[in-house]
Amino acid sequence: MVQGSEKPQFAPLLRRAPRVSYRVGDTAAALNESGTLALLGFGAGSQKTGDPRALQIALESFDAPAPLEIWQVDAPVTHGRVDALRWSAGGGWLFAAIELDEREHGGPEGAANTAYTQVRQFLEQRAERHVLRLWNYLGAINEGVGDAERYKQFCDGRAAGMGSFFADGFPAASAIGHHGPAHRLQIYLLACDQPGERVENPRQVSAWRYPRQYGRTPPSFARAMNLPGNDVLAISGTAAVVGHASAHDDDLDAQLDETLINLETLLASADMPAGFDTHSPLKAYVRHAVDAPRVRDFFRRRLPGVPVLLLHGDICRRELLVEIDGWRYA
Ligand code: 3EB
């Protein structure tokens, strides 16, 4: 009970999540809009700028021209750089990105370790230190056999670089193989000055509990994150994984169906109404370019009106052909 003489406690500020949308347009104009926190371009043809908020993702879009992804907040945005890391912040939200050349860090493990160490050291001094959502893009993700596979080396380095920073639980994440400059590791994230709520999928073993057969270091991510403010679910890379096993090896249509069941299960698990709508932008990472039209057709039939960006990328298990991530606004 609050006593009459006591000052009321400050309630945490309500945080309205960044609005994420796709659009075809001009990079400079989008950066000039008030509240632009981040601007993602896709593929080698996307516009270069020196602005720390703009990131050229090393994944090609199957749309021409490639859309931009824009994150907007209702607050003034500041930005800067610290070594290889660039950041922007406004209204309690923070975008940060880091790009490293693996050759300068002894390969994917060393690069991931360095990247996560730098991210952690930067965030430790910020109010916006609660990482909600992370994306990881590296080249040749399935190259190498068994524990030597590059994705598994990345997982080792990521866990080492994270240290105990995520002892309370991992952020939502995606890890995808790009076909861009071979040695480039790209990581970007959304953080906040308030924590989110992690959501797991009851159909899937939590990734950090995957058995040994998937590598020395289980992948460090949550299946989804309910952002502070409770108005958006940030959905991790979701594929045809049931339990801990991949389902429907090399069968695109069956993998898409299974992935959609996983996505719907996540919504239910987050206590959100079923279905995706025109405000819920998704990304589909497609391993084989030849499959892109079939994936697009799947979205038209099963997720009509949902904004979707189709990107050419490899899934971290070689039998998986497609993975979907994105945002579900309440
Ligand atoms: C899976 O369900 C598919 O290593 O950060 C999905 C999302 C996957 C994130 C990661 C991996 C990651 O295990 C792979």
Tab-separated table of C-alpha atoms and ligand atoms in Angstrom:
chain	number	residue	atom	x	y	z
A	1	MET	CA	0.000	0.000	0.000
A	2	VAL	CA	1.184	3.493	-0.816
A	3	GLN	CA	1.019	5.707	2.294
A	4	GLY	CA	-0.602	9.081	1.927
A	5	SER	CA	2.597	10.908	2.789
A	6	GLU	CA	4.742	8.953	0.338
A	7	LYS	CA	5.500	10.187	-3.114
A	8	PRO	CA	4.042	7.907	-5.759
A	9	GLN	CA	6.576	5.631	-7.444
A	10	PHE	CA	7.462	6.477	-11.014
A	11	ALA	CA	5.780	4.047	-13.336
A	12	PRO	CA	8.052	2.945	-16.195
A	13	LEU	CA	7.558	5.092	-19.282
A	14	LEU	CA	5.327	3.482	-21.799
A	15	ARG	CA	7.371	2.568	-24.830
A	16	ARG	CA	5.651	2.510	-28.168
A	17	ALA	CA	7.547	0.112	-30.412
A	18	PRO	CA	9.300	1.356	-33.538
A	19	ARG	CA	7.144	1.117	-36.629
A	20	VAL	CA	8.765	-1.189	-39.158
A	21	SER	CA	7.735	-1.014	-42.788
A	22	TYR	CA	8.953	-1.702	-46.305
A	23	ARG	CA	8.871	0.871	-49.054
A	24	VAL	CA	10.413	1.585	-52.403
A	25	GLY	CA	12.069	4.962	-52.255
A	26	ASP	CA	15.030	7.176	-51.756
A	27	THR	CA	17.547	6.510	-48.963
A	28	ALA	CA	18.391	10.166	-48.284
A	29	ALA	CA	14.728	11.170	-48.085
A	30	ALA	CA	13.949	8.317	-45.673
A	31	LEU	CA	16.882	9.307	-43.451
A	32	ASN	CA	15.647	12.899	-43.396
A	33	GLU	CA	12.249	11.969	-42.034
A	34	SER	CA	11.907	12.684	-38.339
A	35	GLY	CA	12.184	9.640	-36.134
A	36	THR	CA	14.100	7.404	-38.566
A	37	LEU	CA	16.037	5.048	-36.296
A	38	ALA	CA	17.308	2.615	-38.929
A	39	LEU	CA	17.205	2.135	-42.650
A	40	LEU	CA	18.072	-1.215	-44.189
A	41	GLY	CA	18.902	-1.648	-47.858
A	42	PHE	CA	19.169	-5.100	-49.408
A	43	GLY	CA	21.787	-6.305	-51.829
A	44	ALA	CA	24.802	-4.906	-53.614
A	45	GLY	CA	22.664	-2.413	-55.539
A	46	SER	CA	21.338	-0.630	-52.446
A	47	GLN	CA	22.456	2.967	-51.934
A	48	LYS	CA	25.588	3.649	-49.895
A	49	THR	CA	25.591	6.497	-47.389
A	50	GLY	CA	27.844	7.523	-44.522
A	51	ASP	CA	24.898	7.662	-42.143
A	52	PRO	CA	25.305	5.271	-39.164
A	53	ARG	CA	21.589	4.457	-39.303
A	54	ALA	CA	21.806	3.039	-42.824
A	55	LEU	CA	22.947	-0.529	-43.319
A	56	GLN	CA	23.464	-2.390	-46.592
A	57	ILE	CA	22.386	-5.954	-45.906
A	58	ALA	CA	24.396	-8.513	-47.896
A	59	LEU	CA	21.257	-10.405	-48.961
A	60	GLU	CA	19.745	-9.863	-52.404
A	61	SER	CA	16.050	-9.143	-52.631
A	62	PHE	CA	13.925	-11.024	-55.175
A	63	ASP	CA	12.066	-7.756	-55.831
A	64	ALA	CA	13.332	-5.156	-58.272
A	65	PRO	CA	13.757	-2.458	-57.218
A	66	ALA	CA	14.586	-3.809	-53.771
A	67	PRO	CA	12.425	-2.235	-51.044
A	68	LEU	CA	13.953	-0.409	-48.095
A	69	GLU	CA	13.099	-1.386	-44.536
A	70	ILE	CA	12.583	1.606	-42.274
A	71	TRP	CA	12.304	1.729	-38.471
A	72	GLN	CA	10.668	4.845	-37.061
A	73	VAL	CA	10.211	6.121	-33.517
A	74	ASP	CA	8.221	9.056	-32.091
A	75	ALA	CA	11.239	10.912	-30.767
A	76	PRO	CA	14.337	12.763	-31.870
A	77	VAL	CA	17.125	10.398	-32.933
A	78	THR	CA	20.828	10.772	-32.193
A	79	HIS	CA	23.549	8.607	-33.699
A	80	GLY	CA	27.245	7.859	-33.666
A	81	ARG	CA	30.056	5.371	-34.106
A	82	VAL	CA	32.413	3.495	-31.780
A	83	ASP	CA	35.115	1.528	-33.640
A	84	ALA	CA	33.327	-0.831	-36.061
A	85	LEU	CA	29.978	-0.318	-34.328
A	86	ARG	CA	27.425	2.282	-35.349
A	87	TRP	CA	24.324	3.158	-33.420
A	88	SER	CA	21.283	5.389	-33.242
A	89	ALA	CA	18.917	6.033	-30.363
A	90	GLY	CA	15.674	7.827	-29.622
A	91	GLY	CA	12.681	7.514	-27.307
A	92	GLY	CA	14.269	4.722	-25.282
A	93	TRP	CA	15.043	2.596	-28.361
A	94	LEU	CA	18.423	1.798	-29.824
A	95	PHE	CA	19.621	0.414	-33.137
A	96	ALA	CA	23.208	-0.833	-33.409
A	97	ALA	CA	25.087	-2.561	-36.194
A	98	ILE	CA	28.555	-4.004	-36.555
A	99	GLU	CA	30.282	-5.337	-39.644
A	100	LEU	CA	33.573	-7.182	-39.455
A	101	ASP	CA	35.903	-8.826	-41.960
A	102	GLU	CA	36.400	-12.369	-40.652
A	103	ARG	CA	39.946	-12.437	-42.039
A	104	GLU	CA	40.946	-9.817	-39.477
A	105	HIS	CA	39.613	-11.996	-36.657
A	106	GLY	CA	40.768	-15.483	-37.636
A	107	GLY	CA	37.434	-16.676	-39.117
A	108	PRO	CA	33.761	-16.812	-38.158
A	109	GLU	CA	34.328	-17.791	-34.528
A	110	GLY	CA	36.794	-14.996	-33.802
A	111	ALA	CA	34.714	-12.446	-35.720
A	112	ALA	CA	31.524	-13.372	-33.867
A	113	ASN	CA	33.370	-13.257	-30.551
A	114	THR	CA	34.768	-9.784	-31.313
A	115	ALA	CA	31.447	-8.485	-32.633
A	116	TYR	CA	29.465	-9.630	-29.597
A	117	THR	CA	32.155	-8.406	-27.225
A	118	GLN	CA	32.006	-4.939	-28.803
A	119	VAL	CA	28.209	-4.911	-28.771
A	120	ARG	CA	28.149	-5.941	-25.111
A	121	GLN	CA	30.770	-3.373	-24.079
A	122	PHE	CA	28.884	-0.634	-25.892
A	123	LEU	CA	25.511	-1.568	-24.404
A	124	GLU	CA	26.865	-1.887	-20.873
A	125	GLN	CA	27.226	1.899	-20.816
A	126	ARG	CA	23.830	2.682	-22.334
A	127	ALA	CA	20.410	3.003	-20.758
A	128	GLU	CA	19.073	0.986	-23.736
A	129	ARG	CA	20.884	-2.190	-22.726
A	130	HIS	CA	18.042	-4.670	-23.098
A	131	VAL	CA	18.632	-6.401	-26.422
A	132	LEU	CA	15.311	-7.556	-27.802
A	133	ARG	CA	16.099	-8.675	-31.327
A	134	LEU	CA	19.302	-9.542	-33.236
A	135	TRP	CA	20.095	-10.430	-36.847
A	136	ASN	CA	23.270	-12.252	-37.912
A	137	TYR	CA	24.328	-12.595	-41.544
A	138	LEU	CA	27.483	-14.451	-42.571
A	139	GLY	CA	28.826	-15.971	-45.779
A	140	ALA	CA	28.960	-19.672	-46.682
A	141	ILE	CA	27.046	-20.571	-43.529
A	142	ASN	CA	26.830	-24.317	-44.328
A	143	GLU	CA	30.460	-24.756	-45.421
A	144	GLY	CA	32.413	-27.280	-43.376
A	145	VAL	CA	31.414	-30.623	-41.915
A	146	GLY	CA	30.095	-31.420	-38.423
A	147	ASP	CA	31.445	-29.161	-35.698
A	148	ALA	CA	33.608	-27.407	-38.299
A	149	GLU	CA	30.585	-26.036	-40.138
A	150	ARG	CA	30.873	-22.264	-40.313
A	151	TYR	CA	27.483	-21.743	-38.625
A	152	LYS	CA	28.685	-23.823	-35.673
A	153	GLN	CA	31.905	-21.852	-35.462
A	154	PHE	CA	29.775	-18.720	-35.450
A	155	CYS	CA	27.657	-20.152	-32.592
A	156	ASP	CA	30.819	-20.845	-30.566
A	157	GLY	CA	32.106	-17.287	-31.043
A	158	ARG	CA	28.718	-15.716	-30.414
A	159	ALA	CA	28.322	-17.493	-27.072
A	160	ALA	CA	31.872	-16.562	-26.039
A	161	GLY	CA	31.366	-12.901	-26.991
A	162	MET	CA	28.007	-12.715	-25.222
A	163	GLY	CA	29.655	-13.798	-21.973
A	164	SER	CA	27.131	-13.537	-19.169
A	165	PHE	CA	25.427	-10.465	-20.670
A	166	PHE	CA	22.349	-12.526	-21.537
A	167	ALA	CA	22.299	-14.576	-18.336
A	168	ASP	CA	18.612	-13.666	-17.867
A	169	GLY	CA	17.736	-15.017	-21.304
A	170	PHE	CA	18.628	-14.612	-24.950
A	171	PRO	CA	17.117	-12.104	-27.381
A	172	ALA	CA	15.082	-13.157	-30.393
A	173	ALA	CA	17.370	-13.670	-33.398
A	174	SER	CA	17.947	-14.789	-36.949
A	175	ALA	CA	21.145	-16.267	-38.407
A	176	ILE	CA	21.273	-16.486	-42.187
A	177	GLY	CA	23.903	-17.177	-44.828
A	178	HIS	CA	24.485	-14.413	-47.357
A	179	HIS	CA	25.993	-14.581	-50.836
A	180	GLY	CA	27.709	-11.201	-50.599
A	181	PRO	CA	31.362	-10.442	-49.816
A	182	ALA	CA	32.592	-13.822	-48.564
A	183	HIS	CA	34.224	-12.776	-45.291
A	184	ARG	CA	31.702	-10.195	-44.123
A	185	LEU	CA	29.915	-10.745	-40.815
A	186	GLN	CA	26.974	-8.400	-40.285
A	187	ILE	CA	25.112	-8.105	-37.007
A	188	TYR	CA	22.419	-5.588	-36.139
A	189	LEU	CA	19.989	-5.258	-33.288
A	190	LEU	CA	17.129	-3.495	-31.591
A	191	ALA	CA	17.509	-2.694	-27.890
A	192	CYS	CA	15.461	-0.730	-25.376
A	193	ASP	CA	15.791	0.860	-21.943
A	194	GLN	CA	13.160	-1.615	-20.722
A	195	PRO	CA	13.196	-5.397	-20.964
A	196	GLY	CA	10.884	-7.407	-23.183
A	197	GLU	CA	9.324	-10.772	-22.506
A	198	ARG	CA	10.760	-13.857	-24.152
A	199	VAL	CA	8.355	-16.240	-25.832
A	200	GLU	CA	9.103	-19.886	-26.653
A	201	ASN	CA	7.310	-22.246	-29.008
A	202	PRO	CA	5.819	-25.308	-27.269
A	203	ARG	CA	6.226	-27.309	-30.517
A	204	GLN	CA	9.962	-26.709	-30.497
A	205	VAL	CA	12.772	-27.484	-28.098
A	206	SER	CA	14.247	-24.156	-26.985
A	207	ALA	CA	17.326	-23.571	-29.127
A	208	TRP	CA	19.684	-23.241	-26.161
A	209	ARG	CA	18.643	-26.787	-25.157
A	210	TYR	CA	19.324	-28.391	-28.551
A	211	PRO	CA	21.153	-31.722	-28.120
A	212	ARG	CA	24.847	-32.123	-28.912
A	213	GLN	CA	24.291	-33.330	-32.491
A	214	TYR	CA	23.641	-29.721	-33.558
A	215	GLY	CA	27.012	-28.490	-32.354
A	216	ARG	CA	29.207	-27.859	-29.319
A	217	THR	CA	27.430	-24.625	-28.497
A	218	PRO	CA	23.653	-24.546	-28.785
A	219	PRO	CA	22.303	-21.488	-30.626
A	220	SER	CA	21.747	-18.511	-28.308
A	221	PHE	CA	18.286	-17.163	-29.127
A	222	ALA	CA	14.665	-17.010	-27.969
A	223	ARG	CA	11.877	-17.915	-30.398
A	224	ALA	CA	10.266	-14.490	-30.069
A	225	MET	CA	10.258	-11.348	-27.947
A	226	ASN	CA	7.264	-9.413	-26.760
A	227	LEU	CA	8.542	-5.829	-26.872
A	228	PRO	CA	8.095	-3.506	-23.880
A	229	GLY	CA	4.750	-1.796	-24.297
A	230	ASN	CA	3.264	-5.113	-25.281
A	231	ASP	CA	2.313	-3.907	-28.738
A	232	VAL	CA	4.633	-5.967	-30.948
A	233	LEU	CA	5.970	-9.482	-31.083
A	234	ALA	CA	9.422	-9.677	-32.682
A	235	ILE	CA	9.624	-13.123	-34.255
A	236	SER	CA	12.914	-14.989	-34.632
A	237	GLY	CA	13.898	-16.899	-37.715
A	238	THR	CA	11.314	-19.667	-37.847
A	239	ALA	CA	11.654	-22.785	-39.974
A	240	ALA	CA	10.296	-26.316	-40.242
A	241	VAL	CA	11.822	-27.438	-36.961
A	242	VAL	CA	9.629	-29.661	-34.771
A	243	GLY	CA	11.023	-30.704	-31.408
A	244	HIS	CA	14.674	-30.219	-32.252
A	245	ALA	CA	14.580	-32.000	-35.614
A	246	SER	CA	14.192	-30.578	-39.083
A	247	ALA	CA	10.968	-31.726	-40.715
A	248	HIS	CA	10.273	-32.415	-44.403
A	249	ASP	CA	13.881	-32.448	-45.617
A	250	ASP	CA	14.164	-30.738	-48.989
A	251	ASP	CA	10.361	-30.431	-49.430
A	252	LEU	CA	9.637	-26.720	-49.876
A	253	ASP	CA	5.834	-26.803	-49.714
A	254	ALA	CA	5.728	-28.996	-46.617
A	255	GLN	CA	8.372	-26.833	-44.926
A	256	LEU	CA	6.313	-23.704	-45.619
A	257	ASP	CA	3.197	-25.306	-44.129
A	258	GLU	CA	5.123	-26.459	-41.043
A	259	THR	CA	6.736	-23.024	-40.644
A	260	LEU	CA	3.332	-21.332	-40.709
A	261	ILE	CA	2.098	-23.706	-37.990
A	262	ASN	CA	5.161	-22.702	-35.935
A	263	LEU	CA	4.420	-19.014	-36.485
A	264	GLU	CA	0.768	-19.411	-35.459
A	265	THR	CA	1.849	-21.416	-32.418
A	266	LEU	CA	4.177	-18.590	-31.401
A	267	LEU	CA	1.347	-16.054	-31.636
A	268	ALA	CA	-0.819	-18.256	-29.426
A	269	SER	CA	2.057	-18.732	-27.008
A	270	ALA	CA	2.399	-14.914	-26.817
A	271	ASP	CA	-1.373	-14.584	-26.180
A	272	MET	CA	-1.846	-12.775	-29.461
A	273	PRO	CA	-4.816	-13.196	-31.773
A	274	ALA	CA	-4.246	-15.599	-34.652
A	275	GLY	CA	-3.145	-14.465	-38.071
A	276	PHE	CA	-0.924	-11.872	-39.687
A	277	ASP	CA	-2.125	-8.676	-41.316
A	278	THR	CA	-1.098	-5.703	-43.418
A	279	HIS	CA	0.835	-4.162	-40.490
A	280	SER	CA	2.947	-7.231	-39.814
A	281	PRO	CA	5.978	-7.172	-42.082
A	282	LEU	CA	7.663	-10.531	-42.577
A	283	LYS	CA	10.842	-11.671	-44.314
A	284	ALA	CA	11.264	-14.983	-46.065
A	285	TYR	CA	14.807	-16.227	-46.586
A	286	VAL	CA	14.874	-18.547	-49.580
A	287	ARG	CA	17.828	-20.881	-50.135
A	288	HIS	CA	17.365	-21.562	-53.865
A	289	ALA	CA	16.493	-18.644	-56.155
A	290	VAL	CA	14.398	-20.997	-58.259
A	291	ASP	CA	12.013	-21.437	-55.285
A	292	ALA	CA	11.227	-17.723	-54.891
A	293	PRO	CA	8.073	-17.736	-57.067
A	294	ARG	CA	6.663	-20.679	-55.113
A	295	VAL	CA	7.344	-18.961	-51.822
A	296	ARG	CA	5.671	-15.806	-53.115
A	297	ASP	CA	2.667	-17.855	-54.190
A	298	PHE	CA	2.479	-19.382	-50.707
A	299	PHE	CA	2.306	-15.898	-49.154
A	300	ARG	CA	-0.407	-14.814	-51.612
A	301	ARG	CA	-2.548	-17.823	-50.743
A	302	ARG	CA	-1.940	-18.249	-47.026
A	303	LEU	CA	-0.942	-14.768	-45.819
A	304	PRO	CA	-2.775	-12.394	-48.163
A	305	GLY	CA	-2.020	-8.704	-47.651
A	306	VAL	CA	0.986	-9.356	-45.401
A	307	PRO	CA	4.000	-7.285	-46.465
A	308	VAL	CA	6.769	-9.733	-47.246
A	309	LEU	CA	10.340	-9.278	-48.320
A	310	LEU	CA	11.774	-12.269	-50.166
A	311	LEU	CA	15.523	-12.524	-49.691
A	312	HIS	CA	18.104	-14.918	-51.111
A	313	GLY	CA	19.747	-16.528	-48.103
A	314	ASP	CA	20.896	-19.872	-46.739
A	315	ILE	CA	19.291	-21.409	-43.673
A	316	CYS	CA	21.695	-22.628	-40.992
A	317	ARG	CA	20.659	-26.280	-41.436
A	318	ARG	CA	21.355	-27.478	-44.936
A	319	GLU	CA	18.130	-29.508	-45.283
A	320	LEU	CA	16.033	-26.404	-44.628
A	321	LEU	CA	14.984	-24.449	-47.705
A	322	VAL	CA	13.134	-21.515	-46.215
A	323	GLU	CA	12.900	-19.506	-42.993
A	324	ILE	CA	10.537	-16.694	-42.002
A	325	ASP	CA	10.956	-13.910	-39.451
A	326	GLY	CA	9.327	-10.576	-38.784
A	327	TRP	CA	7.048	-8.429	-36.666
A	328	ARG	CA	3.502	-8.982	-35.505
A	329	TYR	CA	1.854	-5.750	-34.326
A	330	ALA	CA	-0.967	-6.163	-31.829
B	1	3EB	C1	16.108	-23.153	-35.790
B	1	3EB	O1	14.901	-23.187	-35.486
B	1	3EB	C2	16.465	-22.544	-37.116
B	1	3EB	O2	21.336	-19.173	-34.563
B	1	3EB	O3	20.427	-17.236	-34.141
B	1	3EB	C3	16.684	-19.684	-36.287
B	1	3EB	C4	16.780	-18.449	-35.637
B	1	3EB	C5	17.795	-20.500	-36.381
B	1	3EB	C6	17.999	-18.031	-35.093
B	1	3EB	C7	20.381	-18.385	-34.596
B	1	3EB	C8	19.009	-20.060	-35.839
B	1	3EB	C9	19.102	-18.848	-35.194
B	1	3EB	O4	16.991	-23.653	-35.083
B	1	3EB	C10	17.735	-21.808	-37.087
